[in-house]
GROMACS .gro file of C-alpha atoms in nm:
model
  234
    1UNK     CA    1  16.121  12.555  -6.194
    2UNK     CA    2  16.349  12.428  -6.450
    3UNK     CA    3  16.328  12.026  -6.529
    4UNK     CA    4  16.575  11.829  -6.357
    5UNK     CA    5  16.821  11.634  -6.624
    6UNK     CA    6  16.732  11.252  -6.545
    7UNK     CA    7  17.009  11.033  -6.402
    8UNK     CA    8  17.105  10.771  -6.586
    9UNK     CA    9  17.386  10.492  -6.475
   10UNK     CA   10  17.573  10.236  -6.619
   11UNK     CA   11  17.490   9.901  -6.386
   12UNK     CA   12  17.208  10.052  -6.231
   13UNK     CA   13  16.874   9.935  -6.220
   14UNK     CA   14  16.629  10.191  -6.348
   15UNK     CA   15  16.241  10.232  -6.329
   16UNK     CA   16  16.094  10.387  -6.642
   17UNK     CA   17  15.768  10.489  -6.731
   18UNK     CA   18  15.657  10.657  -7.083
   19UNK     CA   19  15.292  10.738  -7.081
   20UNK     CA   20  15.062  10.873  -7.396
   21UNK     CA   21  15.016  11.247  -7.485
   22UNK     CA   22  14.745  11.397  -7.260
   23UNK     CA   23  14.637  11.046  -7.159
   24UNK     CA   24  14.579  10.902  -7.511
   25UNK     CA   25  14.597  10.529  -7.597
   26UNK     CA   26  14.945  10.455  -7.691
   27UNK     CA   27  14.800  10.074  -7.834
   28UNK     CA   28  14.463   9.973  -7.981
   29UNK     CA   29  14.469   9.640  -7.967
   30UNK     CA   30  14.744   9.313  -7.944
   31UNK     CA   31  14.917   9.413  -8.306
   32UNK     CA   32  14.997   9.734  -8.131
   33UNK     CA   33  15.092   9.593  -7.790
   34UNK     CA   34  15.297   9.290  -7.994
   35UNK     CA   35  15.477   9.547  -8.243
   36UNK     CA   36  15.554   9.821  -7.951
   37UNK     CA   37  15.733   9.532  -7.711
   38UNK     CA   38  15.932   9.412  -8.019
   39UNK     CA   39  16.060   9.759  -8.013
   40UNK     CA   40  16.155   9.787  -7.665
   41UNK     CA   41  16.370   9.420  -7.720
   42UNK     CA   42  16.550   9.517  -7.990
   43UNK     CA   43  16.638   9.832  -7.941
   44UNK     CA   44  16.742   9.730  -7.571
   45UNK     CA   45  16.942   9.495  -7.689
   46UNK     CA   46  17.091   9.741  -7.949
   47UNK     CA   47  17.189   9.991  -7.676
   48UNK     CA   48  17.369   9.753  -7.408
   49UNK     CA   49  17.049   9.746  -7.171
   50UNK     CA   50  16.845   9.450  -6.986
   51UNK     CA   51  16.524   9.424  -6.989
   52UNK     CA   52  16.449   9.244  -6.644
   53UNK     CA   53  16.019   9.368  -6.586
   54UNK     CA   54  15.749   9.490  -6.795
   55UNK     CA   55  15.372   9.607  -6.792
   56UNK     CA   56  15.239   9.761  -7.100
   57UNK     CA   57  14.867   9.942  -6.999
   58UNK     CA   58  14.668  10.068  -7.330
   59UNK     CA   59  14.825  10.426  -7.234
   60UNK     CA   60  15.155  10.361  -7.053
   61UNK     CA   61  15.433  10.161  -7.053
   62UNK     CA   62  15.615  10.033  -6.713
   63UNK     CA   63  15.977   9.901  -6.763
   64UNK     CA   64  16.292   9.796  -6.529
   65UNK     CA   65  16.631   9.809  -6.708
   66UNK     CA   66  16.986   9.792  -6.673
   67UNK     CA   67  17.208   9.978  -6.905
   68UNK     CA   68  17.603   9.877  -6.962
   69UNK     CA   69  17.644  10.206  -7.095
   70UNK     CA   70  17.543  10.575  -6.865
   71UNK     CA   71  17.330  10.640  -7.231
   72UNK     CA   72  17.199  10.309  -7.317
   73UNK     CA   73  16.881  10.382  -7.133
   74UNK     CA   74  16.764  10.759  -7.317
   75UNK     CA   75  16.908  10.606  -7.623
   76UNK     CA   76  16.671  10.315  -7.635
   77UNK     CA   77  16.385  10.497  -7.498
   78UNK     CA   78  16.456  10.747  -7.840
   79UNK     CA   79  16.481  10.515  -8.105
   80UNK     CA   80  16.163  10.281  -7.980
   81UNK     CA   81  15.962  10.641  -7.910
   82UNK     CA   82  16.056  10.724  -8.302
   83UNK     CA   83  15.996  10.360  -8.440
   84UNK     CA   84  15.668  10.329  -8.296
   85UNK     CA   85  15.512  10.649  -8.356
   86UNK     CA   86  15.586  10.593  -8.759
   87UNK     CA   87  15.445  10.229  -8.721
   88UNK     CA   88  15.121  10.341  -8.523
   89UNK     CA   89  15.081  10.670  -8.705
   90UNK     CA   90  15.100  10.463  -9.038
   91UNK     CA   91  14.889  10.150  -8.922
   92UNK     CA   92  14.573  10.365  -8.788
   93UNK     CA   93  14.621  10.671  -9.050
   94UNK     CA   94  14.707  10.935  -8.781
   95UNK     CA   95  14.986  11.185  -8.747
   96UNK     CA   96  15.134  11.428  -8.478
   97UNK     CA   97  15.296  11.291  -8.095
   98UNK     CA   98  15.188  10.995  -7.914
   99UNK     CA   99  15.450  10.997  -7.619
  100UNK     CA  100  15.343  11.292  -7.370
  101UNK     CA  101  15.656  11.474  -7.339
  102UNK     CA  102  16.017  11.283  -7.198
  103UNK     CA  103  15.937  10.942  -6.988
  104UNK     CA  104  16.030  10.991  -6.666
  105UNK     CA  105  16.286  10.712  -6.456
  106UNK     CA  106  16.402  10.657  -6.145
  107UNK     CA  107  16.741  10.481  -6.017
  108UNK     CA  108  16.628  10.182  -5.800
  109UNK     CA  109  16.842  10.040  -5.495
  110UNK     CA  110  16.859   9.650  -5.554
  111UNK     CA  111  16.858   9.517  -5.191
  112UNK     CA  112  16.536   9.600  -5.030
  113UNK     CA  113  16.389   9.767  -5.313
  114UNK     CA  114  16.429   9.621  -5.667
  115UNK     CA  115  16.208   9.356  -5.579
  116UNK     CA  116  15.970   9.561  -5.451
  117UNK     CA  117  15.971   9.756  -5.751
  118UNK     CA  118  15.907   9.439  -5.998
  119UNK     CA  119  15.572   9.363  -5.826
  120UNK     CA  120  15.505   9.742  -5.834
  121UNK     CA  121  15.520   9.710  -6.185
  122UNK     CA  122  15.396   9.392  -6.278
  123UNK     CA  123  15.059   9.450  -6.037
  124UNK     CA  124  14.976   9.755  -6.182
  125UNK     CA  125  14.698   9.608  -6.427
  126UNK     CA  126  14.589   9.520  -6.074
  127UNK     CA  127  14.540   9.857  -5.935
  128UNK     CA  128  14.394   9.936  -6.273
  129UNK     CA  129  14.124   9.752  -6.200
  130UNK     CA  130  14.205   9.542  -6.560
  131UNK     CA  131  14.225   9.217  -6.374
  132UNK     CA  132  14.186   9.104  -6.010
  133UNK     CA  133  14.499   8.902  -6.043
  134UNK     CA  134  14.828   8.937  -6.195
  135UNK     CA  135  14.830   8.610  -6.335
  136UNK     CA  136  14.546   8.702  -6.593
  137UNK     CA  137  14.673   8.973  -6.733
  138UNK     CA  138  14.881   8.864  -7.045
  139UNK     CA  139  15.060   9.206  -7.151
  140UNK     CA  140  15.304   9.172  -6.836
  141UNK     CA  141  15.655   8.996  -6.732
  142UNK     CA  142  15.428   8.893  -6.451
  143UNK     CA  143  15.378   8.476  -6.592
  144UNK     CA  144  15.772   8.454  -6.714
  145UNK     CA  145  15.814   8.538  -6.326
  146UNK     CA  146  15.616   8.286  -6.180
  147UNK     CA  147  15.668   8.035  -6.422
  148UNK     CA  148  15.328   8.003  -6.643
  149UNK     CA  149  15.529   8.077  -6.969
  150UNK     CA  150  15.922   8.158  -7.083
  151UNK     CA  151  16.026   8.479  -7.237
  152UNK     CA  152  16.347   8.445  -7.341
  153UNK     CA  153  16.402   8.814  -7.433
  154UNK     CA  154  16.441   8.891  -7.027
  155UNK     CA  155  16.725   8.927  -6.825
  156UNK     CA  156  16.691   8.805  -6.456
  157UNK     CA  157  16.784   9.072  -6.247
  158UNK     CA  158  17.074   8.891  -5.949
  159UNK     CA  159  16.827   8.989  -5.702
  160UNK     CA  160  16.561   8.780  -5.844
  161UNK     CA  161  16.778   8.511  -5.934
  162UNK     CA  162  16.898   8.520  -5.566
  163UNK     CA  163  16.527   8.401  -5.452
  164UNK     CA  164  16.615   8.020  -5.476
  165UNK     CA  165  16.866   7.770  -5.581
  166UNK     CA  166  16.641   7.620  -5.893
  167UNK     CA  167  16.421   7.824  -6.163
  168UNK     CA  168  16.102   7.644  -5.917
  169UNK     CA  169  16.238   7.805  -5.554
  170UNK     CA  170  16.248   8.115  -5.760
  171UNK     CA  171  15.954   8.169  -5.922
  172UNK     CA  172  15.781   8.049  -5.619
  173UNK     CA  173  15.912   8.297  -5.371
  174UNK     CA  174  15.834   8.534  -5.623
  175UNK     CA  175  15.440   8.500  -5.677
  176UNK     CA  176  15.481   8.461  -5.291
  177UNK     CA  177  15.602   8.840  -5.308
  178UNK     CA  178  15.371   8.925  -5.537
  179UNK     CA  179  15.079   8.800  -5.354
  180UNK     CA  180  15.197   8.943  -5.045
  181UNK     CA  181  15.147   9.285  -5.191
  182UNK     CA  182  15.270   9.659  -5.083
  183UNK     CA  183  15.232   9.873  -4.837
  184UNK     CA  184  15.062  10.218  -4.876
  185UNK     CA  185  15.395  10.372  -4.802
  186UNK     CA  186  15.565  10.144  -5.061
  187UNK     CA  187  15.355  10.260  -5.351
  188UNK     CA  188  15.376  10.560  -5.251
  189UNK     CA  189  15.707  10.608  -5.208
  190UNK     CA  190  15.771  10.423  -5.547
  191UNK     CA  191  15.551  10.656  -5.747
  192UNK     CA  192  15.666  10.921  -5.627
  193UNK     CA  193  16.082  10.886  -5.672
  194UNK     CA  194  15.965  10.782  -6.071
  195UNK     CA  195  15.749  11.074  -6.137
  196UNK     CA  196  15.992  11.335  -5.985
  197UNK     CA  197  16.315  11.128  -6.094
  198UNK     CA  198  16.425  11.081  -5.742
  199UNK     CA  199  16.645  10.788  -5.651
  200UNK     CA  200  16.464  10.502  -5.505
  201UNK     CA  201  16.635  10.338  -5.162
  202UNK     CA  202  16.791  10.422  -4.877
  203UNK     CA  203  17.003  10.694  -4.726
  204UNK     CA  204  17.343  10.515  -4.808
  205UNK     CA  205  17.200  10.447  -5.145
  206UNK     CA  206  17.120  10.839  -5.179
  207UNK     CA  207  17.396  10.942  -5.084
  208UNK     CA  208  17.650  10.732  -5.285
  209UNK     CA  209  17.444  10.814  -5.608
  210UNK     CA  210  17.492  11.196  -5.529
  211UNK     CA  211  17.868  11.121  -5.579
  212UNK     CA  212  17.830  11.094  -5.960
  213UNK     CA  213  17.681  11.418  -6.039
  214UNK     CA  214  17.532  11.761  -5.941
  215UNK     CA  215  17.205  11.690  -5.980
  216UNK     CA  216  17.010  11.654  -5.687
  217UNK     CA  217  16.906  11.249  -5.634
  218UNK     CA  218  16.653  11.321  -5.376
  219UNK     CA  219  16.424  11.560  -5.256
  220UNK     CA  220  16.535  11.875  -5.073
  221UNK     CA  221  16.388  11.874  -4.707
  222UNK     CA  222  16.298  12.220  -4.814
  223UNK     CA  223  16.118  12.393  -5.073
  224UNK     CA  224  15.766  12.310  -5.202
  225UNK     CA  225  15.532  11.970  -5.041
  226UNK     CA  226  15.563  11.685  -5.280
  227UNK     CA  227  15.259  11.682  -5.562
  228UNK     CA  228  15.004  11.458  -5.484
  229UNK     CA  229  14.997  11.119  -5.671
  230UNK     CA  230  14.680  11.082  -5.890
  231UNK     CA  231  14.488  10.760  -5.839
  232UNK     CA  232  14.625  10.702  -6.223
  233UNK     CA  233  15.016  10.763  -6.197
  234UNK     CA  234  15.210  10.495  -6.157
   0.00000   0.00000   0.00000
């Protein structure tokens, strides 16, 4: 079956996810991790798009975005795949492809699920096993969140910025959500929209997206069972 072209729109937050060629390490230590998030700010901020969530792991890279343009989103992810592969390829004497194949994205509904998505993201060095808290792990927009450090290269998302009246009522409610986890079915049901590029919320949501193109924005109740989701995919 021919790859579905990923949807990509202007105002909408998206879920992105570029992981290394057959598993490989995509950073080697916190030059790497430093030089590769530099990347992702400027060129995000070169292309029209927000940066509002982030988890780097040593072989994938989580994001949540917000383009003002329907290509600010593939363009960035381009020109930080191209940067980075000369800077790492130069720094540890290697050549060839790091990225394995396109990143894949997902369109995310804000009300009910952005939120949901953030903590997806940001506790994923949690169900990684890297740390037993979210707090600890230093390579995430996890502490800007809750308040244990600024990062002024982030964009609040409105839903976040919603969560309370003062930056205190907001990052509290937030490591509230956090610690409150997700469900099976959440995880799930995140993981799967990103790796298939499905849209992520509800029927309205769906159906409103499906609107703006021909491409099908969710799965077809018929045809082949969804692929089972590795313990290691997002």
């Amino acid at each position: 079956m021919a790859r579905l072209p990923r949807l990509t729109l202007a105002g909408h937050a998206h879920h992105v996810i570029q992981r290394g060629n057959n598993r490989q390490a995509i950073v080697l230590d916190d030059t790497d991790r430093q030089q590769l998030m530099d990347l992702v700010f400027e060129k995000a901020r070169a292309h029209g798009v927000a940066v509002h969530a982030w988890a780097l792991m040593d072989n994938h890279l989580h994001l949540l975005l917000t383009p003002t343009t329907a290509d600010g989103v593939p363009r960035t992810m381009q020109a930080v795949g191209r940067a980075y592969v000369r800077r790492f390829n130069n720094r540890h004497g290697r050549s060839g492809t790091l990225w394995d194949g396109r990143y894949k994205s997902t369109l995310v509904q804000e009300e009910g699920y952005l939120l949901a998505c953030m903590a997806h993201i940001e506790l994923h060095p949690v169900r990684e096993g890297l740390v037993s808290d979210p707090r600890d792990y230093a390579w995430s927009s996890h502490r800007h969140h809750i308040g244990q450090r600024v990062d002024r290269q982030l964009t609040p998302h409105p839903v976040y910025w919603a969560l309370g009246n003062t930056p205190f009522a907001r990052e509290a409610a937030y490591g509230e959500r956090v610690r409150a986890g997700l469900s099976a079915e959440q995880q799930r049901a995140i993981a799967d929209a990103t790796l298939h590029g499905w849209a992520l919320g509800d029927a309205a949501f769906v159906q409103a997206l499906q609107k703006h193109t021909e491409r099908r924005v969710a799965r077809s109740p018929r045809g082949r069972p969804p692929m089972p989701v590795r313990a290691d995919e997002p």
